[in-house]
């Protein structure tokens, strides 16, 4: 029904925004990913999804169309509601969600608060084919296959570091040094963590 909103950003919080569209203020729920992409007090445009239940009409907003599409795919899975989908898109960026689903990475999806092992497996089972159809196989698998990074991540986890933080640091290191050895990745990561 409402596919996007374009207007002045009146109020900006980590979980929601208020957008003034020609005198009407729309309360829109957002993910932390969208929050990080929003400017302060300027004209903005959010792609939206209107979720209708018996007792509420709730508007969700996304800075990118791709994030909205992933949100819609996630809520199509039994056991994944709008709040869990938004939490997933707040914990992981849309590319990481696509990557985890396409590669069957249960651990990453299960790392999101509110998602257990069975739900993570259901998300992968229900969405893997859809993700691979909608997105280019090359686009999804571009970041996979770096066994040095995976080994370094395992080592950092063993040392007691949180996987999400360690993974972000390792991703940056691998991007800057694609041929880095496991030892090099670990050494550089330890300096940044």
Tab-separated table of C-alpha atoms in Angstrom:
chain	number	residue	atom	x	y	z
A	1	UNK	CA	0.000	0.000	0.000
A	2	UNK	CA	2.683	2.540	1.009
A	3	UNK	CA	5.833	1.697	-0.933
A	4	UNK	CA	8.041	4.647	0.031
A	5	UNK	CA	8.031	7.887	2.003
A	6	UNK	CA	9.878	11.034	0.977
A	7	UNK	CA	10.004	13.927	3.383
A	8	UNK	CA	11.863	15.796	6.107
A	9	UNK	CA	13.411	13.763	8.886
A	10	UNK	CA	11.854	15.218	12.045
A	11	UNK	CA	12.913	12.690	14.676
A	12	UNK	CA	15.650	10.049	14.512
A	13	UNK	CA	16.079	7.231	17.043
A	14	UNK	CA	17.967	3.942	16.812
A	15	UNK	CA	14.765	1.945	16.235
A	16	UNK	CA	12.419	4.439	14.598
A	17	UNK	CA	12.080	7.757	12.794
A	18	UNK	CA	9.356	10.326	12.196
A	19	UNK	CA	9.130	11.675	8.662
A	20	UNK	CA	7.128	14.809	7.824
A	21	UNK	CA	5.503	14.254	4.423
A	22	UNK	CA	3.729	17.530	3.577
A	23	UNK	CA	2.355	18.087	7.060
A	24	UNK	CA	1.678	14.456	7.989
A	25	UNK	CA	4.134	12.798	10.385
A	26	UNK	CA	4.751	9.105	9.736
A	27	UNK	CA	6.196	6.949	12.521
A	28	UNK	CA	8.446	4.369	10.826
A	29	UNK	CA	10.281	1.449	12.473
A	30	UNK	CA	13.832	1.002	11.174
A	31	UNK	CA	16.824	-1.328	11.584
A	32	UNK	CA	20.209	-0.196	12.888
A	33	UNK	CA	21.565	-0.680	9.366
A	34	UNK	CA	19.095	1.907	8.016
A	35	UNK	CA	19.770	4.160	11.032
A	36	UNK	CA	23.481	4.196	10.160
A	37	UNK	CA	22.697	5.331	6.587
A	38	UNK	CA	20.341	8.200	7.500
A	39	UNK	CA	21.475	11.847	7.425
A	40	UNK	CA	20.481	14.317	10.151
A	41	UNK	CA	17.434	16.551	9.595
A	42	UNK	CA	17.414	16.466	5.813
A	43	UNK	CA	15.028	15.358	3.143
A	44	UNK	CA	15.123	11.576	3.040
A	45	UNK	CA	13.437	8.722	1.269
A	46	UNK	CA	12.711	5.353	2.865
A	47	UNK	CA	11.382	2.279	1.099
A	48	UNK	CA	8.576	0.996	3.275
A	49	UNK	CA	6.657	-2.125	4.167
A	50	UNK	CA	3.240	-1.850	5.835
A	51	UNK	CA	2.582	-4.773	8.178
A	52	UNK	CA	-1.115	-5.196	8.977
A	53	UNK	CA	-2.357	-7.226	11.939
A	54	UNK	CA	-5.738	-7.304	13.690
A	55	UNK	CA	-4.652	-4.837	16.328
A	56	UNK	CA	-2.050	-2.703	14.519
A	57	UNK	CA	-0.808	-1.260	11.252
A	58	UNK	CA	2.963	-0.923	11.520
A	59	UNK	CA	5.236	0.792	9.012
A	60	UNK	CA	8.821	-0.411	8.514
A	61	UNK	CA	11.346	1.685	6.611
A	62	UNK	CA	14.561	0.790	4.797
A	63	UNK	CA	17.314	2.915	3.288
A	64	UNK	CA	17.809	0.408	0.465
A	65	UNK	CA	15.366	-1.619	-1.622
A	66	UNK	CA	17.503	-4.724	-1.150
A	67	UNK	CA	17.105	-4.504	2.636
A	68	UNK	CA	13.318	-4.287	2.263
A	69	UNK	CA	13.303	-7.344	-0.023
A	70	UNK	CA	15.337	-9.370	2.473
A	71	UNK	CA	12.980	-8.235	5.272
A	72	UNK	CA	9.993	-9.477	3.241
A	73	UNK	CA	11.712	-12.799	2.590
A	74	UNK	CA	12.560	-13.212	6.274
A	75	UNK	CA	9.014	-12.596	7.506
A	76	UNK	CA	7.725	-15.172	5.012
A	77	UNK	CA	9.478	-17.862	7.087
A	78	UNK	CA	7.326	-19.552	9.722
A	79	UNK	CA	8.478	-18.467	13.184
A	80	UNK	CA	10.139	-15.251	11.998
A	81	UNK	CA	8.065	-12.164	12.726
A	82	UNK	CA	8.735	-8.549	11.935
A	83	UNK	CA	10.625	-7.905	15.172
A	84	UNK	CA	13.015	-10.841	14.646
A	85	UNK	CA	13.546	-9.837	10.993
A	86	UNK	CA	14.330	-6.271	12.083
A	87	UNK	CA	16.684	-7.556	14.794
A	88	UNK	CA	18.466	-9.687	12.195
A	89	UNK	CA	18.894	-6.666	9.897
A	90	UNK	CA	20.148	-4.666	12.896
A	91	UNK	CA	22.707	-7.313	13.889
A	92	UNK	CA	23.897	-8.124	10.370
A	93	UNK	CA	23.926	-5.972	7.260
A	94	UNK	CA	21.800	-7.196	4.307
A	95	UNK	CA	24.857	-8.587	2.495
A	96	UNK	CA	25.818	-10.691	5.518
A	97	UNK	CA	22.243	-12.032	5.777
A	98	UNK	CA	22.247	-12.991	2.068
A	99	UNK	CA	25.679	-14.562	2.423
A	100	UNK	CA	24.735	-16.580	5.525
A	101	UNK	CA	21.551	-17.911	3.914
A	102	UNK	CA	23.209	-18.719	0.575
A	103	UNK	CA	26.118	-20.560	2.201
A	104	UNK	CA	23.995	-22.317	4.847
A	105	UNK	CA	25.801	-20.576	7.717
A	106	UNK	CA	23.512	-21.580	10.607
A	107	UNK	CA	25.975	-20.217	13.165
A	108	UNK	CA	25.792	-16.618	11.892
A	109	UNK	CA	21.992	-16.600	11.742
A	110	UNK	CA	21.731	-18.281	15.144
A	111	UNK	CA	24.009	-15.544	16.528
A	112	UNK	CA	21.097	-13.087	16.186
A	113	UNK	CA	19.200	-12.542	19.436
A	114	UNK	CA	15.873	-14.395	19.420
A	115	UNK	CA	16.843	-16.980	16.805
A	116	UNK	CA	17.420	-20.555	17.899
A	117	UNK	CA	18.958	-23.436	15.978
A	118	UNK	CA	15.662	-24.686	14.517
A	119	UNK	CA	14.584	-21.234	13.319
A	120	UNK	CA	18.029	-20.591	11.808
A	121	UNK	CA	17.839	-23.895	9.917
A	122	UNK	CA	14.287	-23.098	8.762
A	123	UNK	CA	15.391	-19.666	7.479
A	124	UNK	CA	18.166	-21.285	5.436
A	125	UNK	CA	15.976	-24.131	4.184
A	126	UNK	CA	13.103	-21.810	3.151
A	127	UNK	CA	15.161	-18.988	1.661
A	128	UNK	CA	18.341	-20.465	0.163
A	129	UNK	CA	16.815	-21.103	-3.281
A	130	UNK	CA	15.010	-17.735	-3.280
A	131	UNK	CA	18.181	-15.843	-2.348
A	132	UNK	CA	20.150	-17.611	-5.089
A	133	UNK	CA	17.385	-16.883	-7.637
A	134	UNK	CA	16.956	-13.206	-6.734
A	135	UNK	CA	20.652	-12.391	-6.339
A	136	UNK	CA	23.470	-13.315	-8.658
A	137	UNK	CA	25.338	-16.415	-7.501
A	138	UNK	CA	28.608	-14.491	-7.985
A	139	UNK	CA	27.268	-11.570	-5.924
A	140	UNK	CA	26.373	-13.894	-3.050
A	141	UNK	CA	29.437	-16.103	-3.102
A	142	UNK	CA	32.051	-13.406	-3.731
A	143	UNK	CA	33.109	-13.303	-0.076
A	144	UNK	CA	33.085	-17.051	0.550
A	145	UNK	CA	35.893	-19.526	0.303
A	146	UNK	CA	38.521	-17.678	2.313
A	147	UNK	CA	39.651	-20.541	4.530
A	148	UNK	CA	42.431	-18.414	6.062
A	149	UNK	CA	39.827	-15.960	7.350
A	150	UNK	CA	37.657	-18.807	8.673
A	151	UNK	CA	40.591	-20.401	10.484
A	152	UNK	CA	41.613	-17.039	11.954
A	153	UNK	CA	38.033	-16.462	13.127
A	154	UNK	CA	37.956	-19.853	14.838
A	155	UNK	CA	41.237	-19.068	16.571
A	156	UNK	CA	39.973	-15.655	17.733
A	157	UNK	CA	36.780	-17.249	19.072
A	158	UNK	CA	38.892	-19.784	20.958
A	159	UNK	CA	40.797	-16.860	22.461
A	160	UNK	CA	37.475	-15.518	23.775
A	161	UNK	CA	36.595	-12.795	21.266
A	162	UNK	CA	32.984	-12.255	20.192
A	163	UNK	CA	32.451	-13.702	16.699
A	164	UNK	CA	30.627	-10.684	15.222
A	165	UNK	CA	33.310	-8.203	16.270
A	166	UNK	CA	36.123	-10.505	15.192
A	167	UNK	CA	34.432	-11.145	11.843
A	168	UNK	CA	34.106	-7.418	11.084
A	169	UNK	CA	37.793	-6.871	11.847
A	170	UNK	CA	38.839	-9.932	9.802
A	171	UNK	CA	36.713	-8.803	6.841
A	172	UNK	CA	38.546	-5.466	6.779
A	173	UNK	CA	41.942	-7.180	7.044
A	174	UNK	CA	41.147	-9.639	4.229
A	175	UNK	CA	39.839	-6.803	2.032
A	176	UNK	CA	43.092	-4.864	2.522
A	177	UNK	CA	45.362	-7.965	2.303
A	178	UNK	CA	43.596	-10.655	0.212
A	179	UNK	CA	46.627	-12.979	0.360
A	180	UNK	CA	47.149	-12.705	4.140
A	181	UNK	CA	48.068	-15.905	5.962
A	182	UNK	CA	46.111	-17.162	8.969
A	183	UNK	CA	48.867	-15.931	11.288
A	184	UNK	CA	48.898	-12.471	9.693
A	185	UNK	CA	45.113	-12.136	9.985
A	186	UNK	CA	45.226	-13.162	13.659
A	187	UNK	CA	48.110	-10.780	14.483
A	188	UNK	CA	46.432	-7.818	12.765
A	189	UNK	CA	43.058	-8.658	14.328
A	190	UNK	CA	44.563	-8.827	17.827
A	191	UNK	CA	45.895	-5.287	17.379
A	192	UNK	CA	42.441	-3.994	16.389
A	193	UNK	CA	40.294	-5.922	18.887
